[in-house]
Amino acid sequence: MAGFINNLLILLLLFQNICLGFRSPLSVFKRYKDTSRSLSSECLGSDQPVISFGLSDFALDIRMPAVTPKQSDTYLCMSVPLPVNDEAYVVDFKPHASMDTVHHMLLFGCNEPSSAESYWDCDEGTCKDKSNILYAWARNAPPTRLPKGVGFRVGGETGSRYFVLQVHYGDIGAFRDKHKDCSGVTLHLTHQKQPLIAGMYLMMSVNTVIPPGKKVVNADIACHYKRSPMHLFAYRVHTHRLGKVVSGYRVRNGQWTLIGRQSPQLPQAFYPVKYPVEISYDDMLAARCVFSGEGRTTETHIGGTANDEMCNFYIMYYMEAKHAVSYMTCTQNANPEMFRNIPQEANIPIPVKSDVLKMMHGHHEETKDSDASYLLQQAKKEEAEILDQDFHIEEAVEWPGLDLKLGQVSGLALDPENNLVVFHRGDHVWDENSFDSKFVYQQRGLGPIEQNTILVLNPSNANVLHSTGKSLFYLPHGLSIDKNGNYWVTDVALHQVFKLGANDKEPLLILGVALQPGSDKNHFCQPTDVAVDPVTGSIYVSDGYCNSRIIQFSPNGQYVMQWGEETSLGKPRPGQFRIPHSLALIPDLSQLCVADRENGRIQCFRLETGEFTREIKHKAFGRELFAVSYVPGGLLFAVNGMPYPGEAESVQGFVMNFSTGEIIDTFIPLRKSFEMPHDIVASEDRTVFVGDVHAKAVWKFASAEKSETIAEAKLKNKPESTDLLKNMDKQHLVQQASSTGVSFVLITTLLIIPVVVLLAILVFIRWRKTTVYGDNSDGEHKLDSSSGRILGRLRGKGGGGINLGNFFASHKGYSRKGFDRLSTEGSDQEKDEDDGTDSEEECSASPLPPAPSSS
Ligand SMILES: *[C@@H]1O[C@H](CO)[C@@H](O)[C@H](O)[C@H]1NC(C)=O
């Protein structure tokens, strides 16, 4: 029993030290040499913290109650109760912080704040019971937003009935005029159940020992993932001063996919995962921290004080609500052998930017000129990325289109009324039995598809408004709609192109010869898509899986010309194709853009001449680019293919600026996953639909700009900062612009860190120590002795303010979620494992040797 109480003490101590751990790395930043005063001298909102909008939504304004810190590097805390009793979801955070005085803010959720005062010095503690970190804001870090439909649970049984705000004030110089500060954060909460629940996966080394003076010491952590799929969207690294770089990976079939890699000496905020990573049942999660023991004269161990070290990799994820687990942890190294194959980048320290160095060391001499220009470039790039956040495409999770019973969805288009039109394969599938080696369709015996293959859907509620196209097609592929509302479709089995009136049973025009592949003026070979010029009525056909050309026809179907050739060996040249798969007309510029699928690029051509104008190709496309869609106003949308084994470029949607070709946004669904997104269509209001042949689904995505309305009016930093800049002397301004450009952009990050999990880890360590260490590998012994040492050291320290009752109560609530590691509830993993046969089909459709063109 005494041992158990000891454990609890240790756990609570560790928890306190964890809090210090958060604080210490940021507090090493020296004051930022800026004499300007705080921007938020007015204290808006503090008298009315709850603003209700609608029945279920409300905003909670959490602000410092007009404080004036007396010293630099002061940490002040304040608390606000959750104004409701039952469970709620935090779906958005809006920071209000003056960049020139606030280094960082942390928001905790807990049941018992350390003080009942209106505010207090955080050295007195944050919470008396366990506390979860809910949100972090640090300047010089990029923003992370919760995707739409994703929420953090608070209130109810979650153990977060109070919010405690901790603000780290940096330079006291800004308070010489004794003005008052009201920095804080506005939360947007809702009672509405969120379809997706956010959570935290924590990877943490417990046994690393860093010998004094040793140049490179790795701390490796790895666990098998045995739960429902989770989608990672942000990560945070944490070490103390000896950490050089921390990297986290998913390892699947021996292939390492980067989750995130960061220097722990940069602001330890949450950084967005660059390319979304999905973790499925049986994947491995692996992380490595690289330390250097240089400058130390004694061994350094894992622990909470600034002289100890930590190696933590936090991953923020979301899961479908019905399987959601809020917290998971990994403290072991399940497969040390595996780390022999870790990508080399994990061992390379990340350069720290000059402005951060300045903040940390108070001088800039150590940055060389060449570095300076590199760093400036980096800063600009980051700023651009931050600005791009103004516009983001997210799945419209309330759209019921996912529930439609569709066959393989091959084509999508919008009709002149902006209704969504879907072209699907009903009960037919394209698999390895569909064609012989000469591309002759083998399943005529099935007859044409009996169902209506063309469905017209209301884009708002997915109601089927109209359907047509039964008993006509064998293997539908492309769909487009001309300005008069006619449907233009291709069938890869028939090797034909059809024009259908919306209300006609019989086609108005047929190009190609039924079931006869070929390469002349009258034959196609698995044609993929059609585009019709709204001005001239000219018809363009991409042909196809087994030809490499674009053919132009007159409005009544007369052959006009063609261009394109098969891709030669080596780098694909302009005008060469490897499956021209999807077409997008750019009417404003009289161009036609082609998704050159297996070359992983978009090529554009002049409509009148077929002359090549440009190529758009990004590394992020990976090897395959499936479909492309253009929206007047200059936006180009695209979807790529699943990554090849060992390649990191994930399957997703892209939004590009057509004139520059730059990617300005990427998106993936929140519900289900892309398997083979096959067609994409977008409208001018940036509503986007993606159809998937394997998932047999159509997702709707919309611009997330609109959801960003809370408390916008109160965010007065921008205009004020402009005024402020005017008052500053020029030299200062120049310095600002060149070295700390990014710091002027409001930067947000958010997190929930389940400290209770950390506590429980220690129980786990303790338990392992006493039970599992019968194993006799060296690593295990090391773990044993070092964790014993941590425990011993922690045991020596005093506690205070411990509420065991709360600990038990809350721990009980969490233990199920946090530690039932072997749960097998993830029944839908198998789905991800592939449907075997039909996953082959379109992927493996390799280009055939050139069929001789009979002119
Ligand atoms: C594309 O980029 C150019 C140049 O930066 C810019 O002027 C234009 O507004 C951008 N277009 C869109 C649609 O974002």
mmCIF file of N, CA, C and O in Angstrom, residues 195-196 231 318 320 322 394-407 409 412 420 422 455 457-464 668-675 677 688-701 828 831:
data_model
loop_
_atom_site.group_PDB
_atom_site.id
_atom_site.type_symbol
_atom_site.label_atom_id
_atom_site.label_comp_id
_atom_site.label_asym_id
_atom_site.label_seq_id
_atom_site.Cartn_x
_atom_site.Cartn_y
_atom_site.Cartn_z
ATOM 1 N N PRO A 195 -18.797 14.500 -35.595
ATOM 2 C CA PRO A 195 -18.590 13.184 -36.214
ATOM 3 C C PRO A 195 -17.171 12.657 -35.974
ATOM 4 O O PRO A 195 -16.927 11.455 -36.039
ATOM 5 N N LEU A 196 -16.241 13.566 -35.680
ATOM 6 C CA LEU A 196 -14.846 13.163 -35.530
ATOM 7 C C LEU A 196 -14.299 13.752 -34.239
ATOM 8 O O LEU A 196 -14.559 14.905 -33.925
ATOM 9 N N HIS A 231 -6.338 9.636 -38.205
ATOM 10 C CA HIS A 231 -5.799 10.551 -39.200
ATOM 11 C C HIS A 231 -4.977 11.599 -38.473
ATOM 12 O O HIS A 231 -5.493 12.298 -37.612
ATOM 13 N N TYR A 318 -7.445 12.713 -35.454
ATOM 14 C CA TYR A 318 -8.879 12.565 -35.244
ATOM 15 C C TYR A 318 -9.314 11.180 -35.690
ATOM 16 O O TYR A 318 -8.654 10.539 -36.506
ATOM 17 N N GLU A 320 -13.081 8.605 -36.194
ATOM 18 C CA GLU A 320 -14.537 8.615 -36.228
ATOM 19 C C GLU A 320 -15.062 8.473 -34.808
ATOM 20 O O GLU A 320 -14.539 7.697 -34.012
ATOM 21 N N LYS A 322 -17.422 7.089 -33.303
ATOM 22 C CA LYS A 322 -17.873 5.843 -32.688
ATOM 23 C C LYS A 322 -16.708 4.959 -32.229
ATOM 24 O O LYS A 322 -16.876 4.119 -31.359
ATOM 25 N N GLU A 394 -12.417 21.887 -47.080
ATOM 26 C CA GLU A 394 -12.634 20.790 -46.145
ATOM 27 C C GLU A 394 -13.881 20.018 -46.527
ATOM 28 O O GLU A 394 -14.792 20.562 -47.146
ATOM 29 N N GLU A 395 -13.924 18.781 -46.120
ATOM 30 C CA GLU A 395 -15.093 17.984 -46.438
ATOM 31 C C GLU A 395 -16.330 18.573 -45.779
ATOM 32 O O GLU A 395 -16.307 18.974 -44.613
ATOM 33 N N ALA A 396 -17.435 18.607 -46.552
ATOM 34 C CA ALA A 396 -18.719 19.005 -45.983
ATOM 35 C C ALA A 396 -19.309 17.738 -45.355
ATOM 36 O O ALA A 396 -19.932 16.921 -46.030
ATOM 37 N N VAL A 397 -19.039 17.549 -44.058
ATOM 38 C CA VAL A 397 -19.350 16.254 -43.438
ATOM 39 C C VAL A 397 -20.854 16.026 -43.274
ATOM 40 O O VAL A 397 -21.285 14.912 -43.011
ATOM 41 N N GLU A 398 -21.624 17.087 -43.419
ATOM 42 C CA GLU A 398 -23.074 16.908 -43.271
ATOM 43 C C GLU A 398 -23.703 16.456 -44.589
ATOM 44 O O GLU A 398 -24.875 16.108 -44.632
ATOM 45 N N TRP A 399 -22.929 16.449 -45.655
ATOM 46 C CA TRP A 399 -23.484 16.084 -46.961
ATOM 47 C C TRP A 399 -23.760 14.582 -46.996
ATOM 48 O O TRP A 399 -22.845 13.779 -46.741
ATOM 49 N N PRO A 400 -24.994 14.173 -47.297
ATOM 50 C CA PRO A 400 -25.308 12.742 -47.183
ATOM 51 C C PRO A 400 -24.914 11.909 -48.401
ATOM 52 O O PRO A 400 -25.257 10.722 -48.469
ATOM 53 N N GLY A 401 -24.193 12.488 -49.338
ATOM 54 C CA GLY A 401 -23.864 11.783 -50.572
ATOM 55 C C GLY A 401 -23.076 10.502 -50.377
ATOM 56 O O GLY A 401 -23.083 9.624 -51.235
ATOM 57 N N LEU A 402 -22.392 10.381 -49.226
ATOM 58 C CA LEU A 402 -21.617 9.163 -48.997
ATOM 59 C C LEU A 402 -22.515 7.941 -48.824
ATOM 60 O O LEU A 402 -22.065 6.814 -48.939
ATOM 61 N N ASP A 403 -23.793 8.192 -48.490
ATOM 62 C CA ASP A 403 -24.689 7.066 -48.231
ATOM 63 C C ASP A 403 -25.382 6.550 -49.486
ATOM 64 O O ASP A 403 -26.126 5.581 -49.426
ATOM 65 N N LEU A 404 -25.146 7.221 -50.620
ATOM 66 C CA LEU A 404 -25.779 6.754 -51.849
ATOM 67 C C LEU A 404 -25.219 5.391 -52.215
ATOM 68 O O LEU A 404 -24.041 5.129 -52.050
ATOM 69 N N LYS A 405 -26.075 4.538 -52.706
ATOM 70 C CA LYS A 405 -25.589 3.224 -53.147
ATOM 71 C C LYS A 405 -25.164 3.349 -54.604
ATOM 72 O O LYS A 405 -25.986 3.377 -55.507
ATOM 73 N N LEU A 406 -23.882 3.471 -54.799
ATOM 74 C CA LEU A 406 -23.367 3.675 -56.140
ATOM 75 C C LEU A 406 -22.456 2.522 -56.521
ATOM 76 O O LEU A 406 -21.896 1.848 -55.667
ATOM 77 N N GLY A 407 -22.313 2.328 -57.818
ATOM 78 C CA GLY A 407 -21.271 1.423 -58.284
ATOM 79 C C GLY A 407 -19.955 2.194 -58.326
ATOM 80 O O GLY A 407 -19.831 3.258 -57.727
ATOM 81 N N VAL A 409 -17.600 4.776 -59.129
ATOM 82 C CA VAL A 409 -17.865 6.132 -59.616
ATOM 83 C C VAL A 409 -16.704 6.547 -60.508
ATOM 84 O O VAL A 409 -15.575 6.663 -60.046
ATOM 85 N N LEU A 412 -17.654 12.659 -62.934
ATOM 86 C CA LEU A 412 -18.474 13.665 -62.261
ATOM 87 C C LEU A 412 -18.491 14.914 -63.116
ATOM 88 O O LEU A 412 -17.515 15.227 -63.784
ATOM 89 N N LEU A 420 -25.060 18.296 -59.342
ATOM 90 C CA LEU A 420 -23.964 17.343 -59.514
ATOM 91 C C LEU A 420 -24.449 16.158 -60.333
ATOM 92 O O LEU A 420 -25.492 15.563 -60.028
ATOM 93 N N VAL A 422 -23.428 12.361 -61.679
ATOM 94 C CA VAL A 422 -22.522 11.260 -61.377
ATOM 95 C C VAL A 422 -22.660 10.195 -62.459
ATOM 96 O O VAL A 422 -23.776 9.839 -62.838
ATOM 97 N N LEU A 455 -26.753 9.877 -62.713
ATOM 98 C CA LEU A 455 -27.632 10.376 -61.665
ATOM 99 C C LEU A 455 -27.407 11.874 -61.500
ATOM 100 O O LEU A 455 -26.267 12.330 -61.429
ATOM 101 N N LEU A 457 -27.845 14.885 -58.987
ATOM 102 C CA LEU A 457 -28.049 15.063 -57.554
ATOM 103 C C LEU A 457 -28.151 16.537 -57.193
ATOM 104 O O LEU A 457 -27.417 17.367 -57.739
ATOM 105 N N ASN A 458 -29.026 16.801 -56.243
ATOM 106 C CA ASN A 458 -29.045 18.124 -55.644
ATOM 107 C C ASN A 458 -27.730 18.295 -54.874
ATOM 108 O O ASN A 458 -27.423 17.495 -53.994
ATOM 109 N N PRO A 459 -26.948 19.325 -55.190
ATOM 110 C CA PRO A 459 -25.625 19.427 -54.567
ATOM 111 C C PRO A 459 -25.694 19.736 -53.068
ATOM 112 O O PRO A 459 -24.708 19.553 -52.357
ATOM 113 N N SER A 460 -26.858 20.186 -52.592
ATOM 114 C CA SER A 460 -26.951 20.536 -51.172
ATOM 115 C C SER A 460 -27.309 19.340 -50.310
ATOM 116 O O SER A 460 -26.782 19.175 -49.216
ATOM 117 N N ASN A 461 -28.256 18.502 -50.809
ATOM 118 C CA ASN A 461 -28.721 17.426 -49.932
ATOM 119 C C ASN A 461 -28.572 16.036 -50.553
ATOM 120 O O ASN A 461 -29.028 15.060 -49.969
ATOM 121 N N ALA A 462 -27.950 15.968 -51.732
ATOM 122 C CA ALA A 462 -27.670 14.699 -52.409
ATOM 123 C C ALA A 462 -28.926 13.940 -52.842
ATOM 124 O O ALA A 462 -28.855 12.764 -53.170
ATOM 125 N N ASN A 463 -30.082 14.605 -52.822
ATOM 126 C CA ASN A 463 -31.287 13.961 -53.352
ATOM 127 C C ASN A 463 -31.132 13.717 -54.849
ATOM 128 O O ASN A 463 -30.605 14.563 -55.559
ATOM 129 N N VAL A 464 -31.601 12.555 -55.298
ATOM 130 C CA VAL A 464 -31.523 12.252 -56.722
ATOM 131 C C VAL A 464 -32.666 12.971 -57.438
ATOM 132 O O VAL A 464 -33.840 12.718 -57.179
ATOM 133 N N ILE A 668 -8.210 16.179 -47.960
ATOM 134 C CA ILE A 668 -8.583 14.771 -47.933
ATOM 135 C C ILE A 668 -9.920 14.676 -47.223
ATOM 136 O O ILE A 668 -10.314 15.596 -46.514
ATOM 137 N N PRO A 669 -10.626 13.557 -47.409
ATOM 138 C CA PRO A 669 -11.904 13.438 -46.717
ATOM 139 C C PRO A 669 -11.710 13.196 -45.222
ATOM 140 O O PRO A 669 -10.672 12.677 -44.798
ATOM 141 N N LEU A 670 -12.724 13.556 -44.450
ATOM 142 C CA LEU A 670 -12.719 13.261 -43.023
ATOM 143 C C LEU A 670 -13.405 11.920 -42.786
ATOM 144 O O LEU A 670 -13.052 11.178 -41.894
ATOM 145 N N ARG A 671 -14.432 11.648 -43.609
ATOM 146 C CA ARG A 671 -15.128 10.364 -43.486
ATOM 147 C C ARG A 671 -14.618 9.452 -44.593
ATOM 148 O O ARG A 671 -14.465 9.860 -45.722
ATOM 149 N N LYS A 672 -14.384 8.217 -44.280
ATOM 150 C CA LYS A 672 -13.774 7.249 -45.195
ATOM 151 C C LYS A 672 -12.445 7.804 -45.710
ATOM 152 O O LYS A 672 -11.987 8.836 -45.247
ATOM 153 N N SER A 673 -11.843 7.114 -46.637
ATOM 154 C CA SER A 673 -10.572 7.594 -47.179
ATOM 155 C C SER A 673 -10.620 7.506 -48.694
ATOM 156 O O SER A 673 -11.341 6.693 -49.247
ATOM 157 N N PHE A 674 -9.803 8.327 -49.318
ATOM 158 C CA PHE A 674 -9.628 8.175 -50.748
ATOM 159 C C PHE A 674 -8.971 6.828 -51.008
ATOM 160 O O PHE A 674 -8.021 6.452 -50.313
ATOM 161 N N GLU A 675 -9.497 6.090 -51.982
ATOM 162 C CA GLU A 675 -8.833 4.847 -52.382
ATOM 163 C C GLU A 675 -8.311 4.982 -53.804
ATOM 164 O O GLU A 675 -7.150 4.793 -54.072
ATOM 165 N N PRO A 677 -9.393 8.041 -56.035
ATOM 166 C CA PRO A 677 -10.219 9.170 -56.484
ATOM 167 C C PRO A 677 -10.043 9.304 -57.988
ATOM 168 O O PRO A 677 -8.919 9.380 -58.480
ATOM 169 N N VAL A 688 -16.363 21.517 -54.147
ATOM 170 C CA VAL A 688 -15.623 20.520 -54.908
ATOM 171 C C VAL A 688 -16.240 19.149 -54.653
ATOM 172 O O VAL A 688 -16.595 18.835 -53.510
ATOM 173 N N PHE A 689 -16.380 18.351 -55.699
ATOM 174 C CA PHE A 689 -16.834 16.972 -55.534
ATOM 175 C C PHE A 689 -15.744 16.046 -56.058
ATOM 176 O O PHE A 689 -15.124 16.331 -57.079
ATOM 177 N N VAL A 690 -15.524 14.951 -55.340
ATOM 178 C CA VAL A 690 -14.559 13.944 -55.780
ATOM 179 C C VAL A 690 -15.262 12.592 -55.793
ATOM 180 O O VAL A 690 -15.918 12.213 -54.816
ATOM 181 N N GLY A 691 -15.136 11.864 -56.911
ATOM 182 C CA GLY A 691 -15.720 10.534 -57.022
ATOM 183 C C GLY A 691 -14.605 9.493 -57.028
ATOM 184 O O GLY A 691 -13.555 9.710 -57.617
ATOM 185 N N ASP A 692 -14.848 8.380 -56.354
ATOM 186 C CA ASP A 692 -13.805 7.369 -56.172
ATOM 187 C C ASP A 692 -14.294 6.031 -56.723
ATOM 188 O O ASP A 692 -15.346 5.535 -56.320
ATOM 189 N N VAL A 693 -13.531 5.423 -57.637
ATOM 190 C CA VAL A 693 -13.953 4.153 -58.231
ATOM 191 C C VAL A 693 -13.873 3.005 -57.247
ATOM 192 O O VAL A 693 -14.634 2.055 -57.354
ATOM 193 N N HIS A 694 -12.919 3.042 -56.329
ATOM 194 C CA HIS A 694 -12.807 1.913 -55.400
ATOM 195 C C HIS A 694 -13.671 2.096 -54.173
ATOM 196 O O HIS A 694 -14.317 1.170 -53.714
ATOM 197 N N ALA A 695 -13.656 3.307 -53.642
ATOM 198 C CA ALA A 695 -14.478 3.561 -52.453
ATOM 199 C C ALA A 695 -15.958 3.626 -52.839
ATOM 200 O O ALA A 695 -16.827 3.571 -51.974
ATOM 201 N N LYS A 696 -16.248 3.732 -54.145
ATOM 202 C CA LYS A 696 -17.623 3.858 -54.642
ATOM 203 C C LYS A 696 -18.351 4.983 -53.907
ATOM 204 O O LYS A 696 -19.453 4.794 -53.383
ATOM 205 N N ALA A 697 -17.690 6.104 -53.830
ATOM 206 C CA ALA A 697 -18.228 7.195 -53.024
ATOM 207 C C ALA A 697 -18.027 8.512 -53.752
ATOM 208 O O ALA A 697 -17.173 8.629 -54.633
ATOM 209 N N VAL A 698 -18.861 9.485 -53.383
ATOM 210 C CA VAL A 698 -18.685 10.854 -53.846
ATOM 211 C C VAL A 698 -18.653 11.753 -52.616
ATOM 212 O O VAL A 698 -19.601 11.771 -51.835
ATOM 213 N N TRP A 699 -17.552 12.459 -52.445
ATOM 214 C CA TRP A 699 -17.437 13.395 -51.326
ATOM 215 C C TRP A 699 -17.705 14.815 -51.812
ATOM 216 O O TRP A 699 -17.408 15.160 -52.941
ATOM 217 N N LYS A 700 -18.201 15.604 -50.885
ATOM 218 C CA LYS A 700 -18.332 17.029 -51.162
ATOM 219 C C LYS A 700 -17.361 17.780 -50.268
ATOM 220 O O LYS A 700 -17.222 17.475 -49.080
ATOM 221 N N PHE A 701 -16.690 18.748 -50.818
ATOM 222 C CA PHE A 701 -15.776 19.594 -50.052
ATOM 223 C C PHE A 701 -16.197 21.037 -50.272
ATOM 224 O O PHE A 701 -16.738 21.389 -51.313
ATOM 225 N N ASP A 828 -13.437 -1.924 -39.088
ATOM 226 C CA ASP A 828 -13.360 -1.533 -40.487
ATOM 227 C C ASP A 828 -11.941 -1.432 -41.030
ATOM 228 O O ASP A 828 -11.732 -0.976 -42.115
ATOM 229 N N LYS A 831 -11.201 -3.292 -44.355
ATOM 230 C CA LYS A 831 -11.577 -2.617 -45.586
ATOM 231 C C LYS A 831 -10.375 -1.935 -46.220
ATOM 232 O O LYS A 831 -10.232 -1.908 -47.419
#
